[in-house]
PDB file of C-alpha atoms in Angstrom:
ATOM      1  CA  MET A 243     -10.644 -18.029  -1.650  1.00  0.00           C
ATOM      2  CA  GLY A 244     -13.038 -14.720  -2.561  1.00  0.00           C
ATOM      3  CA  LEU A 245     -10.965 -12.084  -0.539  1.00  0.00           C
ATOM      4  CA  LEU A 246      -9.531 -10.326  -3.580  1.00  0.00           C
ATOM      5  CA  ARG A 247     -12.778 -10.250  -5.488  1.00  0.00           C
ATOM      6  CA  ASN A 248     -14.920  -8.981  -2.780  1.00  0.00           C
ATOM      7  CA  PHE A 249     -12.677  -5.991  -1.391  1.00  0.00           C
ATOM      8  CA  VAL A 250     -11.346  -4.410  -4.492  1.00  0.00           C
ATOM      9  CA  VAL A 251     -12.553  -0.945  -4.658  1.00  0.00           C
ATOM     10  CA  VAL A 252     -11.908   1.533  -7.530  1.00  0.00           C
ATOM     11  CA  THR A 253     -10.560   5.061  -7.018  1.00  0.00           C
ATOM     12  CA  VAL A 254     -10.699   7.376 -10.249  1.00  0.00           C
ATOM     13  CA  ILE A 255      -8.181  10.488 -10.693  1.00  0.00           C
ATOM     14  CA  ALA A 256      -8.385  12.215 -13.824  1.00  0.00           C
ATOM     15  CA  LEU A 257      -5.588  14.670 -14.151  1.00  0.00           C
ATOM     16  CA  SER A 258      -4.943  18.503 -15.098  1.00  0.00           C
ATOM     17  CA  GLU A 259      -1.293  18.232 -14.614  1.00  0.00           C
ATOM     18  CA  PHE A 260       0.270  14.502 -14.453  1.00  0.00           C
ATOM     19  CA  LEU A 261       2.913  13.703 -11.551  1.00  0.00           C
ATOM     20  CA  SER A 262       4.739  16.936 -10.297  1.00  0.00           C
ATOM     21  CA  ILE A 263       6.800  14.500  -8.535  1.00  0.00           C
ATOM     22  CA  GLY A 264       9.156  12.437 -10.808  1.00  0.00           C
ATOM     23  CA  ALA A 265       8.652  14.048 -13.924  1.00  0.00           C
ATOM     24  CA  GLY A 266      12.173  15.579 -13.013  1.00  0.00           C
ATOM     25  CA  GLU A 267      13.802  12.200 -13.537  1.00  0.00           C
ATOM     26  CA  THR A 268      13.762  12.397 -17.306  1.00  0.00           C
ATOM     27  CA  ASN A 269      15.718  15.190 -19.342  1.00  0.00           C
ATOM     28  CA  SER A 270      13.265  17.609 -21.361  1.00  0.00           C
ATOM     29  CA  SER A 271      14.296  15.708 -24.759  1.00  0.00           C
ATOM     30  CA  SER A 272      12.778  12.471 -23.387  1.00  0.00           C
ATOM     31  CA  GLN A 273       9.514  11.201 -24.269  1.00  0.00           C
ATOM     32  CA  THR A 274       6.955  11.368 -21.536  1.00  0.00           C
ATOM     33  CA  CYS A 275       3.246   9.673 -21.448  1.00  0.00           C
ATOM     34  CA  ASP A 276       0.424  11.912 -21.697  1.00  0.00           C
ATOM     35  CA  PHE A 277      -1.675   9.857 -19.041  1.00  0.00           C
ATOM     36  CA  GLN A 278      -5.220  11.312 -18.831  1.00  0.00           C
ATOM     37  CA  ALA A 279      -6.052   9.398 -15.875  1.00  0.00           C
ATOM     38  CA  ILE A 280      -5.415   7.249 -13.369  1.00  0.00           C
ATOM     39  CA  PHE A 281      -7.721   4.130 -12.055  1.00  0.00           C
ATOM     40  CA  ASN A 282      -6.552   2.580  -8.992  1.00  0.00           C
ATOM     41  CA  PHE A 283      -7.369  -0.421  -7.721  1.00  0.00           C
ATOM     42  CA  GLY A 284      -6.309  -1.365  -4.378  1.00  0.00           C
ATOM     43  CA  ASP A 285      -7.123  -1.889  -0.382  1.00  0.00           C
ATOM     44  CA  SER A 286      -7.298   0.489   2.227  1.00  0.00           C
ATOM     45  CA  ASN A 287      -3.250   1.098   1.916  1.00  0.00           C
ATOM     46  CA  SER A 288      -4.029   2.484  -1.593  1.00  0.00           C
ATOM     47  CA  ASP A 289      -7.456   3.530  -2.136  1.00  0.00           C
ATOM     48  CA  THR A 290      -8.842   6.936  -1.097  1.00  0.00           C
ATOM     49  CA  GLY A 291     -12.157   5.242   0.634  1.00  0.00           C
ATOM     50  CA  CYS A 292     -12.004   1.801   0.519  1.00  0.00           C
ATOM     51  CA  MET A 293     -12.174   1.281   4.320  1.00  0.00           C
ATOM     52  CA  SER A 294     -14.971   3.961   4.468  1.00  0.00           C
ATOM     53  CA  ALA A 295     -17.167   2.411   1.780  1.00  0.00           C
ATOM     54  CA  ALA A 296     -16.555  -1.216   2.983  1.00  0.00           C
ATOM     55  CA  PHE A 297     -16.714  -1.317   6.603  1.00  0.00           C
ATOM     56  CA  TYR A 298     -16.950   2.570   8.532  1.00  0.00           C
ATOM     57  CA  PRO A 299     -16.335   5.908   7.826  1.00  0.00           C
ATOM     58  CA  ALA A 300     -12.722   6.672   9.002  1.00  0.00           C
ATOM     59  CA  ALA A 301     -13.580   9.737  11.804  1.00  0.00           C
ATOM     60  CA  LEU A 302     -10.749  11.804  13.691  1.00  0.00           C
ATOM     61  CA  PRO A 303      -7.856  11.391  13.983  1.00  0.00           C
ATOM     62  CA  TYR A 304      -7.537   9.666  10.513  1.00  0.00           C
ATOM     63  CA  GLY A 305      -6.903  12.597   8.199  1.00  0.00           C
ATOM     64  CA  GLU A 306      -5.895  15.639  10.541  1.00  0.00           C
ATOM     65  CA  THR A 307      -2.261  15.904   9.285  1.00  0.00           C
ATOM     66  CA  PHE A 308      -3.070  17.271   5.764  1.00  0.00           C
ATOM     67  CA  PHE A 309      -7.074  17.633   5.351  1.00  0.00           C
ATOM     68  CA  ASN A 310      -7.368  18.385   8.625  1.00  0.00           C
ATOM     69  CA  GLU A 311     -10.871  16.330   8.870  1.00  0.00           C
ATOM     70  CA  ALA A 312     -11.520  12.612   7.867  1.00  0.00           C
ATOM     71  CA  ALA A 313     -11.325  12.035   4.367  1.00  0.00           C
ATOM     72  CA  GLY A 314     -11.879   8.454   3.532  1.00  0.00           C
ATOM     73  CA  ARG A 315      -8.061   7.285   3.833  1.00  0.00           C
ATOM     74  CA  ALA A 316      -6.630   5.328   6.210  1.00  0.00           C
ATOM     75  CA  SER A 317      -3.998   7.582   7.271  1.00  0.00           C
ATOM     76  CA  ASP A 318      -3.365  10.912   9.263  1.00  0.00           C
ATOM     77  CA  GLY A 319      -3.447  12.556   5.713  1.00  0.00           C
ATOM     78  CA  ARG A 320      -2.403  11.411   2.020  1.00  0.00           C
ATOM     79  CA  LEU A 321      -1.732   8.047   0.710  1.00  0.00           C
ATOM     80  CA  ILE A 322       0.874   6.629  -2.005  1.00  0.00           C
ATOM     81  CA  ILE A 323      -1.856   7.506  -4.845  1.00  0.00           C
ATOM     82  CA  ASP A 324      -2.454  10.726  -3.774  1.00  0.00           C
ATOM     83  CA  PHE A 325       1.128  11.655  -4.335  1.00  0.00           C
ATOM     84  CA  ILE A 326       1.149  10.091  -7.405  1.00  0.00           C
ATOM     85  CA  GLY A 327      -1.902  11.884  -8.988  1.00  0.00           C
ATOM     86  CA  GLN A 328      -3.319  15.073  -9.040  1.00  0.00           C
ATOM     87  CA  GLY A 329      -6.774  16.239 -10.178  1.00  0.00           C
ATOM     88  CA  ASN A 330     -10.506  15.905  -9.273  1.00  0.00           C
ATOM     89  CA  SER A 331     -12.367  15.638 -12.462  1.00  0.00           C
ATOM     90  CA  PHE A 332     -13.933  12.159 -13.957  1.00  0.00           C
ATOM     91  CA  PRO A 333     -11.913  10.826 -17.262  1.00  0.00           C
ATOM     92  CA  ARG A 334     -14.187  10.443 -20.357  1.00  0.00           C
ATOM     93  CA  PRO A 335     -14.611   6.767 -22.044  1.00  0.00           C
ATOM     94  CA  GLU A 336     -12.205   7.817 -24.514  1.00  0.00           C
ATOM     95  CA  ASP A 337      -9.445   8.568 -21.895  1.00  0.00           C
ATOM     96  CA  PHE A 338      -9.389   4.449 -20.747  1.00  0.00           C
ATOM     97  CA  ALA A 339      -6.723   3.647 -23.259  1.00  0.00           C
ATOM     98  CA  LYS A 340      -4.803   6.662 -22.170  1.00  0.00           C
ATOM     99  CA  ALA A 341      -4.920   6.314 -18.600  1.00  0.00           C
ATOM    100  CA  ILE A 342      -2.281   4.490 -16.405  1.00  0.00           C
ATOM    101  CA  TYR A 343      -3.868   1.581 -14.172  1.00  0.00           C
ATOM    102  CA  THR A 344      -2.430   1.148 -10.753  1.00  0.00           C
ATOM    103  CA  PHE A 345      -2.581  -2.149  -8.422  1.00  0.00           C
ATOM    104  CA  ASP A 346      -1.901  -2.431  -4.745  1.00  0.00           C
ATOM    105  CA  ILE A 347      -3.363  -5.364  -3.752  1.00  0.00           C
ATOM    106  CA  GLY A 348      -2.369  -8.125  -1.107  1.00  0.00           C
ATOM    107  CA  GLN A 349      -1.631  -7.263   2.109  1.00  0.00           C
ATOM    108  CA  ASN A 350      -4.989  -7.586   3.340  1.00  0.00           C
ATOM    109  CA  ASP A 351      -5.564 -10.822   1.961  1.00  0.00           C
ATOM    110  CA  ILE A 352      -2.136 -12.364   2.985  1.00  0.00           C
ATOM    111  CA  ALA A 353      -2.445 -10.727   6.796  1.00  0.00           C
ATOM    112  CA  ALA A 354      -6.045 -12.111   6.967  1.00  0.00           C
ATOM    113  CA  ALA A 355      -5.396 -15.525   5.847  1.00  0.00           C
ATOM    114  CA  LEU A 356      -2.415 -15.546   8.260  1.00  0.00           C
ATOM    115  CA  GLN A 357      -4.555 -14.891  10.985  1.00  0.00           C
ATOM    116  CA  ARG A 358      -7.406 -17.188   9.868  1.00  0.00           C
ATOM    117  CA  MET A 359      -5.751 -19.959   8.384  1.00  0.00           C
ATOM    118  CA  GLY A 360      -1.774 -20.210   9.193  1.00  0.00           C
ATOM    119  CA  GLN A 361       1.266 -20.088   7.571  1.00  0.00           C
ATOM    120  CA  GLU A 362       1.166 -23.326   5.531  1.00  0.00           C
ATOM    121  CA  ASN A 363      -2.683 -22.995   4.290  1.00  0.00           C
ATOM    122  CA  THR A 364      -2.123 -19.150   3.166  1.00  0.00           C
ATOM    123  CA  GLU A 365       0.829 -20.140   1.083  1.00  0.00           C
ATOM    124  CA  ALA A 366      -1.356 -22.908  -0.449  1.00  0.00           C
ATOM    125  CA  ALA A 367      -4.083 -19.830  -1.254  1.00  0.00           C
ATOM    126  CA  ILE A 368      -1.443 -17.450  -2.841  1.00  0.00           C
ATOM    127  CA  SER A 369      -1.690 -18.916  -6.192  1.00  0.00           C
ATOM    128  CA  ASP A 370      -5.343 -18.310  -6.020  1.00  0.00           C
ATOM    129  CA  ILE A 371      -4.835 -14.852  -5.155  1.00  0.00           C
ATOM    130  CA  VAL A 372      -2.375 -13.960  -7.932  1.00  0.00           C
ATOM    131  CA  ASP A 373      -4.782 -15.701 -10.250  1.00  0.00           C
ATOM    132  CA  GLN A 374      -7.840 -13.717  -9.370  1.00  0.00           C
ATOM    133  CA  LEU A 375      -5.766 -10.528  -9.800  1.00  0.00           C
ATOM    134  CA  SER A 376      -4.091 -11.867 -13.338  1.00  0.00           C
ATOM    135  CA  ASN A 377      -7.630 -12.311 -14.593  1.00  0.00           C
ATOM    136  CA  GLN A 378      -8.822  -8.820 -13.546  1.00  0.00           C
ATOM    137  CA  LEU A 379      -5.758  -7.361 -15.537  1.00  0.00           C
ATOM    138  CA  ILE A 380      -6.664  -9.191 -18.565  1.00  0.00           C
ATOM    139  CA  TYR A 381     -10.115  -8.273 -18.415  1.00  0.00           C
ATOM    140  CA  LEU A 382      -9.257  -4.588 -18.103  1.00  0.00           C
ATOM    141  CA  TYR A 383      -7.152  -4.980 -21.058  1.00  0.00           C
ATOM    142  CA  THR A 384     -10.378  -6.071 -23.055  1.00  0.00           C
ATOM    143  CA  GLN A 385     -11.847  -2.904 -21.588  1.00  0.00           C
ATOM    144  CA  GLY A 386      -8.688  -1.094 -23.560  1.00  0.00           C
ATOM    145  CA  ALA A 387      -6.407  -0.719 -20.618  1.00  0.00           C
ATOM    146  CA  ARG A 388      -2.968  -0.522 -21.766  1.00  0.00           C
ATOM    147  CA  THR A 389      -0.507   0.807 -19.061  1.00  0.00           C
ATOM    148  CA  PHE A 390      -0.418  -1.187 -15.773  1.00  0.00           C
ATOM    149  CA  TRP A 391       1.593  -0.503 -12.885  1.00  0.00           C
ATOM    150  CA  ILE A 392       1.545  -3.058 -10.280  1.00  0.00           C
ATOM    151  CA  HIS A 393       2.870  -2.969  -6.874  1.00  0.00           C
ATOM    152  CA  ASN A 394       3.666  -5.973  -4.936  1.00  0.00           C
ATOM    153  CA  THR A 395       3.302  -6.439  -1.404  1.00  0.00           C
ATOM    154  CA  GLY A 396       4.877  -4.807   1.138  1.00  0.00           C
ATOM    155  CA  PRO A 397       6.750  -6.315   4.138  1.00  0.00           C
ATOM    156  CA  ILE A 398       3.587  -7.866   6.302  1.00  0.00           C
ATOM    157  CA  GLY A 399       5.942  -8.805   8.749  1.00  0.00           C
ATOM    158  CA  CYS A 400       7.040  -5.323   9.625  1.00  0.00           C
ATOM    159  CA  LEU A 401       3.396  -3.981  10.443  1.00  0.00           C
ATOM    160  CA  PRO A 402       3.464  -3.302  14.364  1.00  0.00           C
ATOM    161  CA  VAL A 403       0.443  -5.236  14.556  1.00  0.00           C
ATOM    162  CA  SER A 404       2.252  -8.514  13.616  1.00  0.00           C
ATOM    163  CA  MET A 405       4.757  -7.698  16.163  1.00  0.00           C
ATOM    164  CA  PRO A 406       5.057  -9.756  19.460  1.00  0.00           C
ATOM    165  CA  LYS A 407       4.915  -6.577  21.819  1.00  0.00           C
ATOM    166  CA  HIS A 408       1.775  -5.312  20.184  1.00  0.00           C
ATOM    167  CA  ILE A 409       0.060  -8.961  20.379  1.00  0.00           C
ATOM    168  CA  ALA A 410       1.260 -10.174  23.877  1.00  0.00           C
ATOM    169  CA  TYR A 411       2.240  -8.424  26.658  1.00  0.00           C
ATOM    170  CA  ASN A 412       5.751  -9.600  28.007  1.00  0.00           C
ATOM    171  CA  TYR A 413       6.000 -11.929  25.450  1.00  0.00           C
ATOM    172  CA  THR A 414       9.606 -13.179  24.471  1.00  0.00           C
ATOM    173  CA  PRO A 415       9.717 -14.460  20.679  1.00  0.00           C
ATOM    174  CA  ALA A 416      12.135 -17.543  19.941  1.00  0.00           C
ATOM    175  CA  GLU A 417      15.164 -17.011  18.205  1.00  0.00           C
ATOM    176  CA  GLY A 418      14.894 -16.575  14.631  1.00  0.00           C
ATOM    177  CA  TYR A 419      11.237 -15.224  15.163  1.00  0.00           C
ATOM    178  CA  LEU A 420      12.147 -11.719  14.285  1.00  0.00           C
ATOM    179  CA  ASP A 421      14.651 -10.226  11.909  1.00  0.00           C
ATOM    180  CA  GLN A 422      17.204  -7.799  12.590  1.00  0.00           C
ATOM    181  CA  ASN A 423      14.387  -4.901  12.125  1.00  0.00           C
ATOM    182  CA  GLY A 424      12.184  -6.939  14.560  1.00  0.00           C
ATOM    183  CA  CYS A 425       9.929  -7.799  11.906  1.00  0.00           C
ATOM    184  CA  VAL A 426       8.220 -11.129  11.765  1.00  0.00           C
ATOM    185  CA  VAL A 427      10.082 -13.350   9.722  1.00  0.00           C
ATOM    186  CA  TYR A 428       7.897 -16.091   8.432  1.00  0.00           C
ATOM    187  CA  ALA A 429       5.253 -13.350   7.607  1.00  0.00           C
ATOM    188  CA  ASN A 430       7.658 -11.222   5.587  1.00  0.00           C
ATOM    189  CA  ASP A 431       8.655 -15.139   3.774  1.00  0.00           C
ATOM    190  CA  VAL A 432       4.951 -15.174   2.773  1.00  0.00           C
ATOM    191  CA  ALA A 433       4.549 -12.142   1.299  1.00  0.00           C
ATOM    192  CA  LYS A 434       8.042 -12.659  -0.992  1.00  0.00           C
ATOM    193  CA  GLU A 435       6.597 -15.855  -1.892  1.00  0.00           C
ATOM    194  CA  PHE A 436       3.384 -13.745  -3.068  1.00  0.00           C
ATOM    195  CA  ASN A 437       5.484 -11.369  -4.672  1.00  0.00           C
ATOM    196  CA  ARG A 438       7.341 -13.807  -6.784  1.00  0.00           C
ATOM    197  CA  LYS A 439       4.073 -15.500  -8.118  1.00  0.00           C
ATOM    198  CA  LEU A 440       2.872 -11.878  -8.755  1.00  0.00           C
ATOM    199  CA  ASN A 441       6.345 -11.069 -10.689  1.00  0.00           C
ATOM    200  CA  ASP A 442       6.118 -14.217 -12.406  1.00  0.00           C
ATOM    201  CA  THR A 443       2.615 -13.500 -13.516  1.00  0.00           C
ATOM    202  CA  VAL A 444       3.509 -10.199 -15.013  1.00  0.00           C
ATOM    203  CA  VAL A 445       6.112 -11.435 -17.046  1.00  0.00           C
ATOM    204  CA  LYS A 446       4.032 -13.942 -18.493  1.00  0.00           C
ATOM    205  CA  LEU A 447       1.544 -11.175 -19.373  1.00  0.00           C
ATOM    206  CA  ARG A 448       4.080  -9.046 -20.798  1.00  0.00           C
ATOM    207  CA  THR A 449       4.876 -12.017 -23.435  1.00  0.00           C
ATOM    208  CA  LEU A 450       0.680 -12.034 -24.251  1.00  0.00           C
ATOM    209  CA  TYR A 451      -0.015  -8.655 -24.505  1.00  0.00           C
ATOM    210  CA  LEU A 452       2.570  -7.279 -26.687  1.00  0.00           C
ATOM    211  CA  ASP A 453       0.798  -3.503 -27.078  1.00  0.00           C
ATOM    212  CA  ALA A 454       0.504  -3.048 -23.349  1.00  0.00           C
ATOM    213  CA  SER A 455       3.252  -2.083 -20.845  1.00  0.00           C
ATOM    214  CA  PHE A 456       3.215  -4.027 -17.142  1.00  0.00           C
ATOM    215  CA  VAL A 457       5.648  -2.649 -14.732  1.00  0.00           C
ATOM    216  CA  TYR A 458       6.282  -4.652 -11.773  1.00  0.00           C
ATOM    217  CA  VAL A 459       6.975  -2.406  -8.678  1.00  0.00           C
ATOM    218  CA  ASP A 460       8.882  -3.461  -5.870  1.00  0.00           C
ATOM    219  CA  MET A 461       7.037  -1.715  -2.951  1.00  0.00           C
ATOM    220  CA  PHE A 462       8.409  -4.526  -0.374  1.00  0.00           C
ATOM    221  CA  SER A 463      11.816  -3.288  -1.093  1.00  0.00           C
ATOM    222  CA  ALA A 464      10.955   0.502  -0.828  1.00  0.00           C
ATOM    223  CA  LYS A 465       9.164  -0.116   2.169  1.00  0.00           C
ATOM    224  CA  TYR A 466      11.700  -2.495   4.043  1.00  0.00           C
ATOM    225  CA  GLN A 467      14.258  -0.008   3.002  1.00  0.00           C
ATOM    226  CA  LEU A 468      12.381   2.805   4.686  1.00  0.00           C
ATOM    227  CA  ILE A 469      11.957   0.706   7.900  1.00  0.00           C
ATOM    228  CA  SER A 470      15.659  -0.271   7.944  1.00  0.00           C
ATOM    229  CA  ASN A 471      16.636   2.813   7.844  1.00  0.00           C
ATOM    230  CA  ALA A 472      14.150   4.725   9.792  1.00  0.00           C
ATOM    231  CA  LYS A 473      16.348   6.657  12.170  1.00  0.00           C
ATOM    232  CA  LYS A 474      18.423   7.803   9.553  1.00  0.00           C
ATOM    233  CA  GLU A 475      15.415   9.314   7.248  1.00  0.00           C
ATOM    234  CA  GLY A 476      14.289  11.092  10.502  1.00  0.00           C
ATOM    235  CA  PHE A 477      11.595   8.512  12.026  1.00  0.00           C
ATOM    236  CA  VAL A 478      11.147   7.227  15.150  1.00  0.00           C
ATOM    237  CA  ASP A 479      11.308   3.159  15.880  1.00  0.00           C
ATOM    238  CA  PRO A 480       9.208   1.853  12.772  1.00  0.00           C
ATOM    239  CA  SER A 481       7.435  -0.708  15.397  1.00  0.00           C
ATOM    240  CA  GLU A 482       5.866   2.290  17.310  1.00  0.00           C
ATOM    241  CA  ILE A 483       2.406   3.361  16.599  1.00  0.00           C
ATOM    242  CA  CYS A 484       1.147   6.659  16.469  1.00  0.00           C
ATOM    243  CA  CYS A 485      -2.856   6.394  16.883  1.00  0.00           C
ATOM    244  CA  GLY A 486      -3.962   4.180  18.929  1.00  0.00           C
ATOM    245  CA  TYR A 487      -3.618   3.176  22.692  1.00  0.00           C
ATOM    246  CA  HIS A 488      -0.741   0.477  23.242  1.00  0.00           C
ATOM    247  CA  GLU A 489       0.156   0.235  26.959  1.00  0.00           C
ATOM    248  CA  GLY A 490       0.621  -2.834  29.242  1.00  0.00           C
ATOM    249  CA  GLY A 491      -1.051  -5.184  27.109  1.00  0.00           C
ATOM    250  CA  ASN A 492      -4.076  -3.060  26.532  1.00  0.00           C
ATOM    251  CA  HIS A 493      -4.590  -2.351  22.629  1.00  0.00           C
ATOM    252  CA  PHE A 494      -7.428  -0.241  21.043  1.00  0.00           C
ATOM    253  CA  PHE A 495      -7.205   0.910  17.287  1.00  0.00           C
ATOM    254  CA  CYS A 496      -6.879   4.197  16.384  1.00  0.00           C
ATOM    255  CA  GLY A 497      -9.996   6.729  16.986  1.00  0.00           C
ATOM    256  CA  ASN A 498     -11.524   4.151  19.901  1.00  0.00           C
ATOM    257  CA  TYR A 499     -13.765   6.654  21.960  1.00  0.00           C
ATOM    258  CA  ASN A 500     -15.407   3.671  23.982  1.00  0.00           C
ATOM    259  CA  ALA A 501     -11.840   2.244  25.709  1.00  0.00           C
ATOM    260  CA  THR A 502     -11.677   1.357  29.151  1.00  0.00           C
ATOM    261  CA  VAL A 503      -8.483   0.554  31.083  1.00  0.00           C
ATOM    262  CA  ASN A 504      -9.020  -0.438  34.877  1.00  0.00           C
ATOM    263  CA  GLY A 505     -11.961   1.466  35.175  1.00  0.00           C
ATOM    264  CA  THR A 506     -10.615   4.521  33.375  1.00  0.00           C
ATOM    265  CA  GLU A 507     -12.097   5.529  30.188  1.00  0.00           C
ATOM    266  CA  ILE A 508      -9.692   6.659  27.554  1.00  0.00           C
ATOM    267  CA  TYR A 509      -9.563   7.945  24.090  1.00  0.00           C
ATOM    268  CA  ALA A 510      -7.378   6.062  21.640  1.00  0.00           C
ATOM    269  CA  GLY A 511      -6.022   9.198  19.909  1.00  0.00           C
ATOM    270  CA  SER A 512      -2.901  10.646  17.910  1.00  0.00           C
ATOM    271  CA  CYS A 513       0.398  10.850  18.798  1.00  0.00           C
ATOM    272  CA  LYS A 514       1.878  14.574  18.868  1.00  0.00           C
ATOM    273  CA  SER A 515       4.068  14.103  15.657  1.00  0.00           C
ATOM    274  CA  PRO A 516       2.650  11.826  13.043  1.00  0.00           C
ATOM    275  CA  SER A 517       5.443  13.170  10.766  1.00  0.00           C
ATOM    276  CA  SER A 518       8.104  11.472  12.697  1.00  0.00           C
ATOM    277  CA  HIS A 519       6.222   8.096  12.626  1.00  0.00           C
ATOM    278  CA  ILE A 520       6.120   5.281  10.278  1.00  0.00           C
ATOM    279  CA  SER A 521       3.171   3.611  10.986  1.00  0.00           C
ATOM    280  CA  TRP A 522       0.051   5.387  11.584  1.00  0.00           C
ATOM    281  CA  ASP A 523      -2.193   2.970  13.062  1.00  0.00           C
ATOM    282  CA  GLY A 524      -0.367  -0.424  13.145  1.00  0.00           C
ATOM    283  CA  VAL A 525      -1.525  -1.246   9.879  1.00  0.00           C
ATOM    284  CA  HIS A 526      -1.658   1.826   7.480  1.00  0.00           C
ATOM    285  CA  TYR A 527       1.597   4.427   6.752  1.00  0.00           C
ATOM    286  CA  THR A 528       1.523   7.938   7.983  1.00  0.00           C
ATOM    287  CA  ASP A 529       1.114  11.021   5.248  1.00  0.00           C
ATOM    288  CA  ALA A 530       5.144  11.576   5.863  1.00  0.00           C
ATOM    289  CA  ALA A 531       6.203   7.553   5.311  1.00  0.00           C
ATOM    290  CA  ASN A 532       3.836   7.454   2.238  1.00  0.00           C
ATOM    291  CA  SER A 533       5.280  10.773   0.748  1.00  0.00           C
ATOM    292  CA  TRP A 534       8.625   9.101   1.444  1.00  0.00           C
ATOM    293  CA  ILE A 535       7.951   5.866  -0.379  1.00  0.00           C
ATOM    294  CA  ALA A 536       6.207   7.786  -3.183  1.00  0.00           C
ATOM    295  CA  ASN A 537       9.017  10.045  -4.156  1.00  0.00           C
ATOM    296  CA  ARG A 538      10.906   6.925  -4.548  1.00  0.00           C
ATOM    297  CA  ILE A 539       9.060   4.556  -6.402  1.00  0.00           C
ATOM    298  CA  VAL A 540       7.669   6.942  -9.445  1.00  0.00           C
ATOM    299  CA  THR A 541      11.532   7.393 -10.151  1.00  0.00           C
ATOM    300  CA  GLY A 542      11.570   4.113 -11.357  1.00  0.00           C
ATOM    301  CA  SER A 543      14.307   2.919  -9.038  1.00  0.00           C
ATOM    302  CA  PHE A 544      12.263   0.057  -7.603  1.00  0.00           C
ATOM    303  CA  SER A 545      10.856  -1.024 -11.042  1.00  0.00           C
ATOM    304  CA  ASN A 546      10.978  -3.425 -13.593  1.00  0.00           C
ATOM    305  CA  PRO A 547      11.676  -2.639 -15.985  1.00  0.00           C
ATOM    306  CA  GLN A 548      13.404   0.694 -14.220  1.00  0.00           C
ATOM    307  CA  LEU A 549      11.229   3.394 -16.239  1.00  0.00           C
ATOM    308  CA  PRO A 550      10.043   6.306 -13.980  1.00  0.00           C
ATOM    309  CA  ILE A 551       6.261   6.099 -14.145  1.00  0.00           C
ATOM    310  CA  THR A 552       5.936   9.433 -16.315  1.00  0.00           C
ATOM    311  CA  ARG A 553       7.509   6.821 -19.074  1.00  0.00           C
ATOM    312  CA  SER A 554       5.627   3.729 -18.238  1.00  0.00           C
ATOM    313  CA  CYS A 555       3.399   3.589 -21.240  1.00  0.00           C
ATOM    314  CA  LEU A 556       6.381   3.864 -23.401  1.00  0.00           C
ATOM    315  CA  LEU A 557       6.759  -0.322 -23.431  1.00  0.00           C
ATOM    316  CA  ALA A 558       3.269  -0.433 -25.018  1.00  0.00           C
TER     317      ALA A 558
END
């Protein structure tokens, strides 16, 4: 299964001032990491240009909230990686060992596999996906990488595009198909199985490469916590999609200018308040949701071991 190998795109961010968020979680006497760069490997959920480079340039309303223009990101504004890092210059070769390498891979692979192959075959393919990622981590280690910040995959069954109300009009799912938050149970079960095998791989890598730091970040729990507490955190129903047209069984993806419903041409544009939504386009998160998630994961509260990202190098 070559999904991972074919679609990973790299974002490189050099830091003039590393991590303005999360740094306050350690006291002034605590040792912190002097990261010179972030190398991010991921799909369009974490990479600032993957979707545009691989498929098509993301046009407005993508980017409207923060950049006021399309900026290659699958959101109305910033991605989690934007909140983690700052700066805009390229790193030097000697900075490779001083960088932090972040990974956010799996959601697209699993979601596409579920759609094409079904649950049983997808579960059988998970080991191959994780093995490919493991091989790439080892390769980066041989090239000098020493600090790895590895996200597991999020609750795929909670993506609005996975939910029955956005798939079939007036469809009532069987009992037990959805959980208490309206998420598709079997899709989340597959994501959990992927995460279990990914965690086992990270544990193994720690035993093999004692001079490197491998931090496992539980993005599933962070995102599910936000979805479970959406109203309390100031968001609308997490199943609502901000950008796109989703009415009466008609669904058009965000930014679609050529949509027609009952002979009437419509524009699948943005909602009036993206900051109150968790889901931007049914697949990707909004600027506001990404900010909420980033501010929590950088503290280390969703990590194993529980270190803030500013100290994640200290295991090496």
